[in-house]
XYZ file of C-alpha atoms in Angstrom:
765
model
C -12.222 -20.479 17.826
C -15.434 -20.517 16.425
C -16.307 -20.537 13.111
C -19.343 -17.912 12.983
C -20.637 -15.976 15.933
C -23.212 -17.508 16.593
C -22.502 -20.277 18.874
C -23.047 -23.012 16.727
C -19.827 -23.968 16.148
C -18.760 -28.191 14.515
C -17.609 -30.458 17.064
C -14.288 -31.341 16.864
C -11.185 -33.958 17.266
C -7.628 -33.931 16.430
C -5.648 -36.938 15.515
C -1.736 -37.530 15.873
C -1.828 -40.995 14.867
C -3.156 -42.639 18.129
C -6.215 -44.210 18.371
C -9.539 -43.141 19.339
C -12.683 -44.985 20.286
C -15.282 -44.763 17.245
C -13.078 -42.712 15.383
C -10.951 -43.938 12.091
C -7.543 -41.626 12.872
C -5.733 -43.939 13.303
C -1.827 -44.352 11.847
C -3.359 -45.865 8.662
C -5.351 -43.025 8.169
C -2.370 -40.381 8.562
C -0.521 -42.739 6.473
C -3.355 -42.609 3.569
C -3.543 -39.571 3.666
C 0.141 -39.314 3.178
C -0.209 -41.173 0.270
C -2.559 -39.046 -1.276
C -0.684 -35.895 -0.917
C 1.971 -37.514 -2.232
C 0.097 -38.043 -5.527
C -0.681 -34.493 -5.873
C 2.651 -33.802 -4.906
C 3.291 -36.068 -8.400
C 0.595 -34.626 -10.662
C 1.920 -31.191 -9.558
C 5.367 -32.020 -11.161
C 4.283 -33.508 -14.406
C 2.292 -30.422 -14.739
C 5.067 -28.006 -13.716
C 7.323 -29.995 -16.185
C 4.130 -30.053 -19.178
C 4.101 -26.034 -18.313
C 7.668 -25.633 -18.342
C 8.700 -27.343 -21.876
C 5.787 -25.391 -23.209
C 7.249 -22.233 -22.038
C 10.723 -23.145 -23.211
C 9.575 -24.497 -26.869
C 7.733 -21.041 -27.319
C 10.684 -18.882 -26.163
C 13.074 -20.582 -28.416
C 10.373 -20.686 -31.489
C 11.562 -19.092 -35.116
C 10.392 -15.701 -34.273
C 9.721 -14.703 -38.502
C 6.578 -14.894 -39.814
C 3.815 -12.323 -39.423
C 3.358 -9.988 -36.650
C 0.445 -11.615 -35.662
C 2.462 -15.168 -35.200
C 4.868 -13.445 -33.168
C 2.492 -11.261 -30.639
C 0.640 -15.063 -29.955
C 3.931 -16.729 -29.674
C 4.832 -13.794 -27.294
C 1.677 -14.306 -25.243
C 2.100 -18.052 -24.584
C 5.404 -17.540 -23.180
C 3.893 -15.177 -21.355
C 0.986 -17.566 -20.336
C 2.361 -20.398 -19.431
C 5.663 -18.963 -17.217
C 2.912 -17.717 -14.992
C 1.716 -20.850 -14.921
C 5.156 -22.152 -14.141
C 5.452 -19.647 -11.502
C 2.039 -20.635 -9.947
C 2.873 -23.975 -9.627
C 5.921 -23.556 -7.723
C 4.682 -21.084 -5.916
C 2.098 -24.218 -4.665
C 4.500 -26.717 -3.551
C 5.188 -25.869 0.059
C 2.131 -26.982 1.653
C 0.267 -27.768 -1.458
C -2.619 -29.265 0.167
C -4.396 -28.303 3.725
C -7.441 -29.427 4.328
C -10.391 -32.308 3.000
C -13.902 -31.844 2.570
C -16.657 -34.973 2.974
C -19.645 -34.343 1.725
C -23.499 -35.605 2.204
C -23.707 -37.618 -0.685
C -20.059 -39.639 -0.089
C -17.734 -37.461 -2.088
C -14.629 -36.116 -1.339
C -12.163 -33.147 -2.318
C -9.046 -32.194 -1.395
C -7.976 -28.829 -1.063
C -5.396 -26.498 -1.337
C -3.293 -23.807 -2.988
C -3.746 -24.625 -6.286
C -5.934 -26.809 -9.354
C -4.791 -30.024 -9.910
C -6.780 -32.474 -12.294
C -5.904 -35.855 -12.669
C -5.433 -37.068 -16.535
C -6.067 -40.369 -15.370
C -9.841 -40.306 -15.111
C -10.087 -36.359 -15.376
C -11.928 -35.527 -12.112
C -10.310 -33.032 -9.884
C -7.826 -34.056 -7.641
C -7.360 -30.408 -5.515
C -9.892 -27.894 -5.135
C -7.878 -24.225 -5.741
C -9.005 -22.963 -2.131
C -10.467 -19.664 -4.408
C -12.874 -22.230 -6.582
C -16.310 -21.483 -5.397
C -16.717 -25.469 -3.743
C -14.014 -25.487 -1.504
C -16.114 -21.986 0.417
C -17.514 -24.757 2.415
C -13.535 -25.355 3.493
C -14.077 -21.585 5.657
C -17.676 -21.224 5.877
C -19.433 -24.152 7.185
C -20.407 -24.252 10.193
C -23.081 -26.777 12.932
C -25.994 -24.858 11.619
C -25.096 -24.505 8.252
C -23.280 -26.950 7.119
C -23.417 -26.474 3.253
C -23.688 -29.731 2.465
C -20.614 -31.272 4.091
C -20.228 -34.185 7.138
C -16.841 -33.042 8.102
C -14.032 -30.925 7.587
C -10.205 -32.143 7.938
C -6.882 -29.637 8.535
C -4.342 -30.856 8.030
C -0.497 -30.537 9.840
C 2.092 -31.266 7.158
C 5.485 -32.136 7.862
C 8.800 -32.067 5.656
C 9.950 -30.147 2.723
C 8.320 -30.559 -1.011
C 7.873 -32.782 -2.324
C 8.141 -34.999 0.602
C 5.463 -33.784 2.543
C 3.155 -35.972 4.370
C 0.721 -35.769 6.600
C 1.815 -35.236 10.610
C -1.626 -34.808 11.862
C -5.090 -33.643 11.207
C -8.073 -31.652 13.166
C -11.576 -32.661 11.861
C -15.055 -30.114 12.592
C -17.681 -32.785 12.562
C -20.527 -30.835 11.005
C -22.990 -33.993 10.969
C -23.145 -35.427 14.517
C -24.069 -38.960 12.964
C -20.562 -38.562 11.827
C -18.923 -38.318 15.200
C -20.606 -41.595 16.967
C -20.678 -41.723 20.493
C -17.409 -39.518 20.657
C -18.128 -35.892 21.354
C -14.798 -33.813 21.913
C -16.594 -30.717 22.729
C -13.500 -28.639 21.476
C -14.473 -25.465 20.027
C -11.475 -23.901 18.742
C -9.001 -24.416 15.703
C -5.810 -26.330 16.403
C -4.955 -25.162 13.431
C -5.832 -21.103 13.973
C -4.680 -21.147 17.040
C -1.113 -22.618 16.391
C -0.778 -19.673 13.441
C -1.536 -17.067 15.490
C 1.430 -18.771 18.691
C 4.178 -19.123 15.666
C 6.924 -16.846 15.664
C 6.982 -14.021 13.678
C 9.364 -13.750 10.938
C 10.111 -11.013 8.588
C 7.401 -10.821 6.027
C 4.298 -11.759 6.345
C 2.660 -15.019 5.889
C -0.794 -16.263 3.712
C -3.680 -17.837 5.939
C -5.122 -19.633 3.223
C -5.210 -23.022 5.886
C -6.934 -21.024 8.146
C -9.206 -18.440 6.561
C -12.176 -17.317 8.446
C -15.520 -17.101 7.947
C -15.891 -13.665 7.809
C -13.251 -12.980 6.361
C -14.460 -15.244 3.508
C -17.548 -13.444 3.105
C -14.715 -10.246 2.147
C -12.356 -11.962 0.566
C -15.117 -13.446 -2.134
C -17.042 -10.257 -2.157
C -17.869 -9.223 -6.425
C -15.187 -6.919 -8.436
C -17.355 -4.158 -9.329
C -17.657 -1.201 -7.030
C -15.885 -0.224 -4.065
C -16.069 -2.058 -0.589
C -14.467 -0.108 2.683
C -13.497 -3.047 5.115
C -13.282 -1.358 8.533
C -10.905 -3.668 11.105
C -9.306 -3.149 14.537
C -6.186 -3.373 15.558
C -5.398 -7.658 14.494
C -7.940 -8.231 12.368
C -6.975 -9.420 9.191
C -7.677 -6.747 7.332
C -4.425 -7.116 5.000
C -4.098 -10.390 5.085
C -7.877 -10.395 4.073
C -7.238 -7.239 1.141
C -4.244 -9.268 -0.680
C -6.365 -12.974 -0.760
C -8.511 -10.813 -2.128
C -6.678 -10.017 -4.570
C -5.615 -13.459 -5.379
C -9.362 -14.348 -5.326
C -10.238 -11.570 -8.054
C -7.015 -12.556 -9.906
C -8.643 -15.741 -9.775
C -12.351 -15.390 -10.830
C -11.267 -12.876 -13.638
C -7.934 -13.934 -15.144
C -8.596 -12.828 -18.075
C -9.570 -9.205 -17.536
C -7.313 -8.716 -14.381
C -4.810 -10.463 -16.333
C -4.418 -7.440 -18.747
C -4.786 -4.756 -16.463
C -3.390 -5.540 -12.870
C -3.965 -4.865 -9.454
C -2.425 -1.844 -7.748
C -1.484 -1.746 -3.659
C -0.777 1.205 -1.411
C 0.254 0.512 1.753
C 1.450 3.133 4.119
C 5.029 2.666 3.788
C 8.240 1.081 2.077
C 8.342 -0.831 5.137
C 5.212 -2.557 5.054
C 5.605 -3.197 0.978
C 8.052 -5.451 2.069
C 6.730 -7.048 4.795
C 3.715 -7.914 2.674
C 5.196 -8.163 -0.713
C 5.751 -11.404 -0.817
C 2.277 -12.755 0.126
C 1.054 -13.169 -3.558
C 3.714 -14.262 -5.204
C 3.570 -17.289 -2.592
C -0.341 -17.658 -3.682
C 1.976 -17.245 -7.521
C -0.128 -14.146 -8.230
C 2.371 -11.307 -10.364
C -0.019 -8.991 -12.093
C 0.180 -6.701 -8.846
C 2.098 -3.217 -8.641
C 2.900 -2.101 -4.834
C 3.422 1.553 -3.832
C 3.211 3.956 -1.469
C 1.555 7.706 -1.009
C 5.137 9.101 -1.468
C 5.477 7.588 -4.853
C 1.938 8.523 -6.067
C 4.444 11.112 -8.873
C 5.961 8.694 -11.419
C 9.950 9.007 -10.532
C 9.546 10.279 -7.070
C 10.271 8.897 -3.595
C 9.036 11.319 -1.335
C 9.677 10.415 2.706
C 10.039 13.488 4.363
C 6.585 14.748 6.413
C 5.108 18.140 6.524
C 3.932 20.138 9.387
C 0.327 19.424 10.606
C -1.208 22.099 9.193
C 0.926 21.914 6.133
C -0.129 18.170 5.288
C -3.793 19.441 6.354
C -3.609 22.169 3.288
C -1.819 19.960 0.902
C -3.776 16.835 1.444
C -7.126 18.919 0.798
C -8.643 19.219 -2.521
C -8.953 22.291 -2.800
C -5.275 22.286 -4.118
C -6.598 20.922 -7.348
C -7.518 24.959 -8.077
C -4.369 26.327 -6.506
C -2.388 23.845 -8.840
C -4.905 25.551 -12.036
C -3.769 28.756 -11.283
C -0.376 28.282 -10.447
C 0.089 26.731 -13.868
C -1.756 29.405 -15.725
C 0.421 31.837 -13.893
C 3.366 30.522 -15.821
C 1.536 31.886 -19.384
C 2.253 35.619 -18.539
C 2.168 38.289 -20.751
C 4.750 40.808 -21.415
C 4.712 44.152 -19.039
C 6.891 45.718 -21.852
C 6.971 44.924 -26.157
C 9.198 42.208 -27.050
C 10.934 43.361 -29.743
C 12.356 40.317 -32.375
C 15.332 41.728 -34.787
C 14.718 39.503 -38.790
C 16.674 40.346 -41.258
C 14.142 42.558 -43.625
C 12.137 43.864 -40.627
C 12.003 44.069 -36.665
C 8.344 43.226 -35.239
C 7.212 42.778 -31.577
C 5.213 40.743 -28.722
C 2.775 43.363 -27.394
C -0.036 42.286 -24.424
C -2.425 41.913 -27.060
C -0.521 39.823 -29.489
C 0.323 37.675 -27.022
C -3.006 37.689 -25.154
C -4.514 36.551 -28.491
C -2.285 33.597 -28.847
C -2.615 32.402 -25.300
C -6.334 32.558 -25.506
C -6.351 30.542 -29.037
C -4.129 28.175 -26.743
C -6.162 27.903 -23.627
C -9.142 27.168 -26.036
C -7.986 24.046 -26.852
C -7.700 22.674 -23.163
C -4.035 20.729 -23.770
C -2.144 20.227 -20.648
C 0.193 22.972 -20.074
C 3.206 21.784 -22.406
C 0.827 19.814 -25.347
C -0.924 23.163 -26.014
C 2.489 25.330 -25.782
C 2.667 24.100 -29.187
C -0.138 25.926 -29.895
C 0.436 29.110 -28.706
C 3.795 29.465 -30.301
C 2.231 29.094 -33.772
C -0.463 31.039 -33.351
C 1.969 33.518 -31.498
C 4.328 33.216 -35.077
C 1.176 33.900 -37.392
C 0.709 37.666 -35.653
C 3.996 38.126 -35.613
C 4.560 37.354 -39.759
C 1.129 39.211 -40.210
C 2.980 42.067 -38.265
C 5.624 41.341 -40.518
C 3.872 41.362 -43.914
C 2.000 44.818 -43.007
C 4.871 46.369 -42.506
C 6.887 45.339 -45.876
C 4.013 46.276 -47.753
C 4.116 49.795 -46.244
C 8.055 49.619 -46.862
C 7.126 48.648 -50.958
C 4.776 51.656 -51.589
C 4.977 53.952 -54.202
C 5.646 57.406 -53.085
C 2.913 60.039 -53.093
C 4.278 61.546 -55.529
C 4.262 59.456 -57.965
C 1.066 58.197 -56.958
C -0.137 61.418 -58.057
C 1.351 61.829 -61.270
C 0.979 58.063 -62.489
C -3.027 58.857 -61.987
C -2.679 63.079 -63.997
C -1.475 60.766 -66.894
C -4.632 58.318 -66.811
C -2.882 54.653 -67.030
C -5.146 52.011 -66.537
C -3.728 49.800 -63.214
C -1.160 47.426 -64.049
C -1.235 44.693 -61.772
C 2.885 43.572 -61.526
C 2.950 39.730 -62.510
C 3.017 36.728 -60.038
C 2.235 39.623 -57.141
C 0.128 36.778 -55.004
C 3.680 34.227 -55.609
C 5.846 36.884 -54.447
C 3.488 37.487 -51.123
C 3.463 33.767 -50.583
C 7.013 33.690 -51.401
C 8.139 36.607 -49.012
C 5.578 35.519 -45.992
C 7.441 32.012 -46.631
C 10.890 33.520 -45.855
C 9.782 35.860 -43.032
C 8.506 32.810 -41.302
C 11.570 30.666 -41.881
C 13.287 33.281 -41.213
C 10.990 33.404 -37.266
C 11.320 30.258 -36.886
C 14.999 30.252 -37.128
C 15.848 33.438 -34.626
C 16.473 32.904 -30.656
C 15.136 35.851 -29.675
C 11.761 34.281 -30.942
C 12.346 31.306 -29.382
C 13.387 32.791 -25.762
C 10.333 35.082 -26.418
C 7.942 31.836 -26.345
C 10.207 30.173 -23.876
C 9.262 33.413 -21.275
C 5.735 33.459 -21.539
C 4.523 30.241 -22.063
C 7.619 27.841 -20.650
C 8.314 23.917 -20.495
C 7.780 23.245 -17.092
C 7.975 19.946 -15.166
C 5.747 18.937 -11.798
C 8.709 19.305 -10.168
C 9.835 22.565 -12.000
C 6.738 23.985 -11.204
C 5.639 22.839 -7.596
C 9.449 24.255 -6.030
C 8.991 27.685 -7.860
C 5.384 27.517 -6.461
C 6.805 27.080 -2.874
C 9.864 29.214 -3.236
C 7.965 32.454 -4.764
C 5.716 34.172 -1.820
C 3.962 35.914 -5.293
C 2.965 32.861 -7.017
C 1.420 31.400 -3.975
C -0.281 34.927 -3.629
C -1.357 35.051 -7.115
C -2.569 30.893 -6.778
C -4.910 31.485 -4.084
C -5.545 32.538 0.102
C -3.975 31.197 3.125
C -1.425 29.509 0.789
C 1.743 31.295 2.954
C 2.574 28.050 4.912
C 3.790 26.024 1.935
C 6.151 28.734 1.485
C 10.033 27.504 1.999
C 13.073 27.528 0.264
C 13.985 26.070 -3.235
C 15.939 22.530 -3.073
C 13.459 21.237 -0.034
C 13.376 17.947 -0.145
C 9.807 17.185 -1.378
C 6.877 15.092 1.409
C 4.687 12.649 1.028
C 1.772 15.114 0.939
C 3.128 16.795 -1.743
C 3.182 13.431 -4.279
C -0.566 14.180 -5.250
C 0.447 17.375 -6.373
C 3.297 16.147 -8.122
C 0.866 14.024 -10.314
C -2.328 16.588 -10.461
C 0.952 18.761 -12.139
C 1.667 15.929 -14.578
C -1.494 15.524 -15.988
C -1.922 19.615 -16.057
C 1.078 19.975 -17.819
C 1.112 17.329 -19.610
C 4.655 15.440 -21.257
C 7.734 17.938 -22.731
C 7.717 18.762 -25.981
C 9.011 15.561 -28.126
C 12.588 15.850 -29.291
C 13.825 14.417 -33.130
C 11.134 12.113 -34.002
C 12.519 8.401 -33.494
C 11.802 5.561 -36.803
C 9.937 2.541 -34.849
C 8.766 1.318 -37.733
C 9.192 -2.358 -37.150
C 7.779 -1.700 -33.570
C 4.748 0.286 -34.560
C 3.887 -2.073 -37.075
C 4.531 -4.698 -34.280
C 1.685 -2.732 -31.870
C -0.952 -2.219 -34.427
C -1.273 -5.865 -35.067
C -1.001 -6.246 -31.339
C -4.207 -3.581 -31.216
C -6.110 -5.394 -34.000
C -5.641 -8.473 -31.740
C -6.430 -6.778 -28.567
C -9.164 -4.898 -30.239
C -10.749 -8.353 -31.406
C -10.336 -9.836 -28.544
C -12.660 -6.938 -26.643
C -15.295 -7.384 -29.991
C -15.688 -11.280 -28.465
C -15.899 -10.253 -25.243
C -18.294 -7.318 -25.884
C -21.032 -9.954 -24.778
C -20.004 -10.159 -21.004
C -19.956 -6.118 -19.230
C -20.598 -3.688 -22.104
C -19.330 -1.576 -19.124
C -15.925 -3.059 -18.512
C -12.848 -0.882 -19.758
C -10.868 -2.671 -21.575
C -6.813 -1.597 -23.090
C -8.296 -0.063 -26.017
C -9.885 1.989 -24.065
C -6.464 3.111 -22.665
C -3.747 1.844 -25.000
C -2.276 3.356 -28.011
C -0.618 2.247 -31.105
C 2.360 4.153 -30.041
C 2.455 4.179 -26.544
C 2.290 0.269 -26.802
C 5.473 0.752 -29.504
C 7.509 2.331 -26.816
C 6.532 0.308 -24.262
C 8.164 -3.174 -26.426
C 11.162 -4.114 -25.860
C 12.969 -7.021 -28.581
C 12.957 -10.675 -27.556
C 11.459 -9.375 -24.086
C 7.292 -9.256 -23.406
C 7.648 -7.483 -19.759
C 4.954 -8.512 -17.787
C 1.539 -6.925 -16.596
C 3.717 -5.750 -13.109
C 6.603 -4.009 -14.968
C 4.820 -2.964 -18.212
C 2.440 -0.363 -15.488
C 5.031 0.054 -12.631
C 7.233 1.969 -15.962
C 4.210 3.642 -17.452
C 2.384 6.925 -15.336
C -0.470 6.845 -17.848
C -1.531 3.045 -16.364
C -5.515 2.217 -16.120
C -5.557 -0.892 -12.889
C -8.517 -2.716 -13.228
C -8.530 -3.044 -9.335
C -7.166 -1.022 -7.102
C -6.539 -1.944 -3.365
C -5.354 0.785 -0.288
C -3.995 -0.103 3.261
C -4.299 1.976 5.907
C -6.807 4.076 4.227
C -7.530 6.246 6.804
C -4.266 7.407 6.545
C -5.239 8.848 2.769
C -5.970 12.526 2.053
C -8.656 13.316 -0.294
C -5.636 14.630 -3.555
C -4.781 11.156 -2.459
C -7.708 9.210 -3.471
C -8.112 11.780 -6.109
C -4.657 10.697 -7.920
C -6.046 7.213 -7.139
C -8.921 7.195 -8.615
C -7.240 8.649 -11.717
C -5.176 5.067 -12.285
C -8.307 3.001 -11.884
C -11.956 4.494 -13.528
C -13.883 1.414 -13.230
C -13.982 2.185 -9.356
C -13.560 -1.626 -8.609
C -11.399 -0.656 -4.939
C -10.750 -2.659 -1.630
C -10.209 0.013 0.936
C -9.152 -1.029 4.302
C -8.535 0.502 7.387
C -9.869 1.733 10.671
C -10.304 5.212 11.317
C -9.448 4.915 15.130
C -6.050 4.529 14.129
C -5.452 7.582 12.033
C -2.269 8.898 12.301
C -2.024 11.378 9.158
C -3.679 14.964 10.090
C -5.375 14.939 6.299
C -6.504 11.648 6.792
C -10.170 10.457 6.970
C -12.689 11.082 10.029
C -14.982 9.765 8.164
C -15.086 7.741 5.300
C -17.470 9.327 3.601
C -15.236 12.265 3.489
C -12.931 11.295 1.730
C -14.896 8.933 -0.533
C -17.802 10.782 -1.120
C -15.997 14.049 -3.106
C -15.125 10.840 -5.944
C -17.621 7.921 -5.299
C -20.647 9.711 -3.464
C -22.804 6.783 -2.160
C -21.610 4.393 -3.913
C -19.792 1.801 -2.137
C -19.887 -0.278 0.546
C -19.286 -1.226 4.148
C -17.853 -3.803 5.861
C -16.152 -4.596 9.227
C -13.905 -7.357 10.627
C -14.513 -7.863 14.591
C -12.039 -10.785 15.799
C -8.226 -9.927 17.135
C -6.351 -12.630 15.606
C -3.338 -10.797 16.556
C -3.285 -9.604 19.836
C -3.540 -11.571 23.678
C -6.138 -10.229 25.629
C -4.076 -9.426 28.126
C -2.589 -6.869 25.895
C -5.444 -6.139 24.031
C -6.869 -5.183 27.739
C -4.354 -2.075 28.204
C -4.932 -0.930 24.679
C -8.733 -0.755 25.107
C -8.064 1.647 28.138
C -5.724 4.054 25.756
C -9.078 3.504 23.018
C -11.060 4.231 25.263
C -9.533 8.016 26.028
C -9.653 9.059 22.451
C -12.590 7.521 21.167
C -15.194 5.751 23.641
C -17.336 5.813 20.829
C -15.075 2.553 19.503
C -15.402 -0.977 20.295
C -12.036 -2.654 20.256
C -11.746 -6.245 18.486
C -12.390 -9.240 19.948
C -9.222 -11.307 20.830
C -9.249 -15.331 20.620
C -6.718 -15.740 22.904
C -4.810 -15.177 25.681
C -0.614 -15.365 25.458
C -0.547 -15.810 29.892
C 1.751 -12.791 30.109
C 0.653 -9.674 31.127
C 2.401 -6.344 29.817
C 5.183 -5.105 31.809
C 5.963 -1.478 32.878
C 9.085 0.036 34.250
C 9.675 4.453 35.335
C 13.017 4.852 34.231
C 15.442 8.876 34.880
C 15.900 9.914 31.525
C 19.185 9.996 32.157
C 19.418 6.321 32.582
C 17.014 5.769 29.611
C 19.752 4.515 26.625
C 21.061 1.933 29.970
C 17.746 0.685 30.547
C 16.252 0.538 26.742
C 19.729 -2.014 25.891
C 18.783 -4.099 29.457
C 15.616 -4.607 28.871
C 15.339 -5.530 25.269
C 18.121 -7.391 25.579
C 16.429 -9.473 28.323
C 13.783 -9.985 25.911
C 15.587 -10.829 22.886
C 17.842 -13.273 25.458
C 14.042 -15.084 25.478
C 12.825 -14.414 22.365
C 14.214 -17.770 20.071
C 13.426 -17.292 16.618
C 10.555 -14.844 16.891
C 10.597 -10.636 15.983
C 11.847 -8.115 18.479
C 10.385 -4.265 17.569
C 11.144 -1.030 19.743
C 8.959 1.811 19.420
C 10.016 5.117 20.290
C 8.669 8.411 19.264
C 11.405 9.559 17.069
C 14.529 6.612 17.146
C 17.664 9.132 16.575
C 19.635 9.359 19.504
C 18.229 5.882 20.402
C 21.723 3.056 21.284
C 21.782 0.800 19.172
C 19.672 -1.913 19.849
C 19.026 -6.019 18.655
C 15.933 -4.944 17.775
C 14.083 -3.351 14.823
C 14.040 0.523 15.451
C 10.248 1.766 14.776
C 8.096 5.517 15.366
C 4.801 4.587 15.919
C 4.178 5.771 12.272
C 6.554 3.550 10.291
C 5.164 0.688 12.720
C 1.536 0.343 11.472
C 0.352 -2.460 9.564
C 2.972 -4.485 11.306
C 3.421 -7.071 13.873
C 6.455 -8.374 16.018
C 6.586 -11.290 18.605
C 7.385 -8.744 21.310
C 7.460 -4.808 21.134
C 8.783 -2.615 23.708
C 7.510 1.227 23.772
C 9.474 4.289 24.878
C 8.487 7.110 26.397
C 4.691 5.464 25.817
C 3.340 9.066 27.457
C 5.009 11.259 24.899
C 3.436 9.221 22.392
C 0.378 10.080 23.804
C 0.992 13.639 23.899
C 1.406 13.980 20.478
C -1.873 11.337 19.273
C -3.345 9.007 21.396
C -4.210 6.985 18.214
C -0.685 6.724 17.874
C 0.282 4.501 21.281
C -3.133 2.393 20.261
C -1.291 1.549 17.162
C 2.427 0.886 19.011
C 0.653 -0.832 21.699
C -1.372 -3.522 19.570
C 1.873 -4.750 17.385
C 2.721 -7.244 19.509
C 1.457 -10.828 19.355
C 3.368 -12.337 22.761
C 4.310 -9.829 25.291
C 4.186 -6.205 26.099
C 6.401 -4.079 27.602
C 6.692 -0.213 28.274
C 9.766 2.367 29.538
C 8.098 5.498 30.638
C 10.578 8.218 31.238
C 11.213 10.128 34.681
C 11.501 13.863 34.545
């Protein structure tokens, strides 16, 4: 494949050890390159042993001494452990290329950076390092100081890897001599594209192309939308961009982590191994159905309901739903105390509610203000009643007045009043009717209870807004994917429930305070780097840190972030971003206040009814015009034969959009057959078993409008929605017309999942 789009391609040749005239590609050179790979594995093994020893030594060190020393030890253990993990992950396909420069120097490029202790020079460039960029971007037109780029094909298992073959891109004609192979294709890329797919996505560090590399290396700051059709590598680019950002901004992102949002749990399983294989662990994966902490939603609403729930107008609906739970009594509530009976009337409750709302605190937090204010007002009422009850009879007052005696203030009257007030307050605090009244007027709410009550009550829905009748459903219904952002927003509006009896965590509290001092010191040291950077101490308090700390174990960033709803990430990645609603974006952006975002998607593949029809529709309310748009144009997955058929479907429902250009042909055209509905199960089994028999090591999927009711087949079973973002060697589509009728984009998505062969089984009658 061309290295860029201007037809200025390097001359290429491929060596497997056979001698070619004028080119030093003999078996001796293969042996020399293999020896170099062996030396790199030796260096990696040495560094791995050192890192392992240091991590173990720190872990077994004495735990006494100052708290700051404990913190430094824990951080050191964590950092050395991360280095051990990165080194282990890099062992397979450690070095995959070489750069020869015009000044005669040479660099090897691989999965991790290594230094040779003998001379202190770089022995291996990390693929993310600036010096490694020419490996992905240099062309004959723009050689970037490179005369030759060499791609290795490795054989054997680490640490016994050897160079079985190599492919050279000659970027300077003088280096090629009289030989001109004329090949503009990259054998390493084509071999990778034709290789059988597995159950998980592989990294693409050896075959990143120039347009992909340009996106991967975009700056951390700001939001970028990367749009590309099927097979353009959007997901791979997004994940490798995460690895690049973690490498380039290690100190910043290692403390805050990265959140990656994918369309489904199956998708997360498919891509979840890419970043660990690249040695990166400070990443949390989630799905739209998990945006509410502790909730896993998979059910799907009808289209109209999903559109209503996904609209930002739901923010007002939820606020009114919460306000509606802060009630006023229809009739006075009687509270019988030991010495006096008092009532909670509408005026008293309204005054307490007004003061609580004026705090601006979340519902559950402001409840304390409501309770205390209501209690003070009731105590005042009780004191008034008691004072009137203690007044002298009128006839006695007249008699004393006739005697013309001076008024005498009873000794200690103020103290008596204060004591009476204290006794009345204590009596009220212990009164179960009072607490029942508080719970009735200002109940403690969870997001789940509040939303379920809203859906189950036509009256509450009518009070919360107009046109919400379609949201009504029975209590106990399963949460839907569209409910997840609403539950998260309610968690923000409600706040945490009141804490139980205080627990003493003095050691952890002191530890956390010390940690914050260290973090704040580090923040001061970084103050000159970026005054707008959001740092951990912007969000973390000592009590939160103490709660997160588990004795004897310093949790990783990913572990802490995944368990903390209030965590704020340094970067956000959204895959299949066209599927997210405006409400999804609202709750996600709260998790990334820096607005450092990578969103990848394709508007032509939108399935979600509340998803994006234009990027500005969902991003504009949050980012305005402050986002960058980039495109990927080359299809690395789908062969030309399949893409021609899929492109015809695209032209039917989106004639203004061009399909991406495929880089290869499979040599096999899609097959189609029509079967009677009564014979569908038997014909499906026959077709799938035939494909499975000729598949070998690859993957096979059946995509149908619904998977329920289909026979048990030797293939993965998917709907068009669950297949989104995945790829398989062979795909068989059941009843494509039914898929088209429901959503033409779903048929387009289904047809572009295949990397080798595609079959369509039409249903007759």
